[in-house]
Amino acid sequence: MATLDDVYRKYGETSEAAQLLETDLGNLLLAHKCIDAGLLENPDADTATAIYRQINKQTLGQLIRSLGSISDSDLVLDQLLSVALASRNRLTHSFFLQHNFRRNSDHGCETMLRDLEVIHDDLLVALKAVSLLSGVDLEKLAEEQDGDPLPTHHLPLLPE
């Protein structure tokens, strides 16, 4: 039995995946543009800041289009990103509108959760593909961590 809390939790996880995809695309573009501008050899804070700000204000669709300008077009990657963009846009702009009163029943919440799983999967597939462009194999990292989906080894932000 699914609850509205389950739907909200999954919605948050799915939104996080969308933000991670945007961040990965932004980082990839930032690295490429900084290298192109020669900032590794000749650091220039003003130029670096301008590049960062230009990338940071882009939407997911704009980031995807910008990626096409720095890498050879890969039909599979283009398709994954197109699906991810459509899924993210539906999540952000119309998910609750489309599901409307389903939120008021257990059966409706189950339907919403299934839909969120599909959207989440679309986003994760694209995220994994973009991460590979940066040399990060998320599947391999998860395997090395016995299936842990977040093998970050981060320290806690606050002491316990």
Coordinates of C-alpha atoms in Angstrom, one line a residue:
M1 CA 0.0 0.0 0.0
A2 CA 1.5 3.3 -1.1
T3 CA 0.9 6.5 0.8
L4 CA 1.1 10.2 -0.2
D5 CA 4.2 10.4 2.0
D6 CA 5.8 7.7 -0.2
V7 CA 4.9 9.7 -3.3
Y8 CA 6.4 12.9 -1.8
R9 CA 9.6 11.0 -0.8
K10 CA 9.9 9.5 -4.3
Y11 CA 9.2 12.9 -5.9
G12 CA 12.1 14.4 -3.9
E13 CA 14.4 11.6 -4.9
T14 CA 13.4 12.0 -8.6
S15 CA 14.0 15.8 -8.3
E16 CA 17.4 15.1 -6.8
A17 CA 18.3 13.0 -9.8
A18 CA 17.3 15.8 -12.2
Q19 CA 19.5 18.3 -10.2
L20 CA 22.4 15.8 -10.3
L21 CA 22.0 15.6 -14.1
E22 CA 22.1 19.4 -14.4
T23 CA 25.1 19.6 -12.1
D24 CA 27.0 16.9 -14.0
L25 CA 26.3 18.6 -17.3
G26 CA 27.3 22.0 -15.9
N27 CA 30.5 20.6 -14.5
L28 CA 31.4 19.0 -17.8
L29 CA 30.7 22.2 -19.7
L30 CA 32.7 24.2 -17.1
A31 CA 35.7 22.0 -17.4
H32 CA 35.6 22.1 -21.2
K33 CA 35.2 25.9 -21.4
C34 CA 37.9 26.6 -18.8
I35 CA 40.3 24.4 -20.8
D36 CA 39.3 26.1 -24.0
A37 CA 39.9 29.5 -22.4
G38 CA 43.4 28.4 -21.3
L39 CA 42.6 28.9 -17.6
L40 CA 44.6 25.9 -16.5
E41 CA 47.8 27.4 -17.8
N42 CA 46.8 31.1 -17.3
P43 CA 44.4 31.4 -14.4
D44 CA 42.0 34.4 -14.7
A45 CA 39.4 34.7 -11.9
D46 CA 37.2 37.1 -13.9
T47 CA 37.1 34.9 -17.0
A48 CA 36.4 31.8 -14.8
T49 CA 33.6 33.6 -13.0
A50 CA 32.0 34.7 -16.3
I51 CA 32.1 31.2 -17.6
Y52 CA 30.6 29.8 -14.4
R53 CA 27.8 32.4 -14.3
Q54 CA 27.0 31.8 -18.0
I55 CA 26.7 28.1 -17.4
N56 CA 24.9 28.4 -14.1
K57 CA 22.0 30.4 -15.5
Q58 CA 21.2 27.8 -18.2
T59 CA 18.2 25.5 -18.0
L60 CA 18.6 21.8 -18.5
G61 CA 17.6 22.1 -22.1
Q62 CA 20.1 24.8 -22.7
L63 CA 22.8 22.7 -21.0
I64 CA 22.0 19.8 -23.2
R65 CA 22.2 22.0 -26.3
S66 CA 25.6 23.4 -25.1
L67 CA 26.9 19.9 -24.6
G68 CA 26.3 19.3 -28.3
S69 CA 28.6 22.2 -29.1
I70 CA 31.6 20.7 -27.2
S71 CA 31.3 17.0 -28.0
D72 CA 30.8 14.8 -31.1
S73 CA 27.1 14.0 -31.4
D74 CA 26.3 10.5 -30.1
L75 CA 22.8 9.5 -31.2
V76 CA 22.3 7.3 -28.2
L77 CA 23.4 10.0 -25.7
D78 CA 21.2 12.6 -27.6
Q79 CA 18.2 10.2 -27.2
L80 CA 18.9 9.6 -23.5
L81 CA 19.1 13.3 -22.9
S82 CA 16.0 14.1 -24.9
V83 CA 14.0 11.6 -22.9
A84 CA 15.5 12.9 -19.6
L85 CA 14.6 16.5 -20.5
A86 CA 11.0 15.5 -21.3
S87 CA 10.8 13.5 -18.1
R88 CA 12.2 16.3 -16.0
N89 CA 9.9 18.8 -17.6
R90 CA 6.9 16.7 -16.9
L91 CA 8.0 16.1 -13.3
T92 CA 8.5 19.8 -12.7
H93 CA 5.7 21.3 -14.7
S94 CA 2.8 18.9 -14.8
F95 CA 3.3 15.7 -12.6
F96 CA 0.7 16.6 -10.0
L97 CA -1.6 18.2 -12.5
Q98 CA -1.6 15.0 -14.6
H99 CA -2.3 12.8 -11.6
N100 CA -4.7 15.2 -10.0
F101 CA -7.0 13.4 -7.4
R102 CA -5.0 10.2 -7.5
R103 CA -3.2 11.5 -4.5
N104 CA -6.3 10.9 -2.5
S105 CA -6.3 7.1 -2.7
D106 CA -3.9 4.3 -2.0
H107 CA -4.4 3.0 -5.6
G108 CA -3.8 6.4 -7.0
C109 CA -0.6 6.8 -5.0
E110 CA 0.6 3.4 -6.3
T111 CA 0.0 4.7 -9.9
M112 CA 1.9 7.9 -9.0
L113 CA 4.8 6.0 -7.6
R114 CA 5.1 3.8 -10.7
D115 CA 5.2 6.9 -12.8
L116 CA 7.9 8.5 -10.6
E117 CA 9.9 5.3 -11.0
V118 CA 9.9 5.6 -14.7
I119 CA 10.9 9.3 -14.6
H120 CA 13.6 8.5 -12.0
D121 CA 15.0 5.7 -14.2
D122 CA 15.0 8.0 -17.3
L123 CA 17.0 10.6 -15.3
L124 CA 19.4 8.1 -13.9
V125 CA 20.2 6.5 -17.2
A126 CA 21.0 10.0 -18.6
L127 CA 23.1 10.9 -15.5
K128 CA 25.1 7.7 -15.8
A129 CA 25.8 8.4 -19.5
V130 CA 26.9 12.0 -18.8
S131 CA 29.1 10.9 -15.9
L132 CA 30.9 8.5 -18.3
L133 CA 31.8 11.5 -20.4
S134 CA 33.6 12.9 -17.4
G135 CA 35.3 9.5 -16.8
V136 CA 33.1 8.5 -13.9
D137 CA 31.5 5.1 -14.2
L138 CA 28.7 5.2 -11.6
E139 CA 27.8 1.5 -12.2
K140 CA 31.3 0.4 -11.5
L141 CA 31.5 2.6 -8.4
A142 CA 28.3 1.0 -7.1
E143 CA 29.6 -2.5 -7.8
E144 CA 32.8 -1.7 -5.9
Q145 CA 30.7 -0.5 -2.9
D146 CA 28.6 -3.7 -2.9
G147 CA 25.7 -2.0 -4.6
D148 CA 25.7 1.2 -2.5
P149 CA 24.2 3.7 -5.0
L150 CA 26.1 6.6 -3.3
P151 CA 29.7 5.5 -2.9
T152 CA 30.8 9.0 -1.9
H153 CA 32.6 8.3 1.4
H154 CA 31.8 11.8 2.5
L155 CA 32.4 12.8 6.0
P156 CA 29.4 14.0 8.0
L157 CA 28.9 17.8 7.7
L158 CA 28.4 18.2 11.4
P159 CA 30.2 16.3 14.2
E160 CA 27.9 13.8 15.9

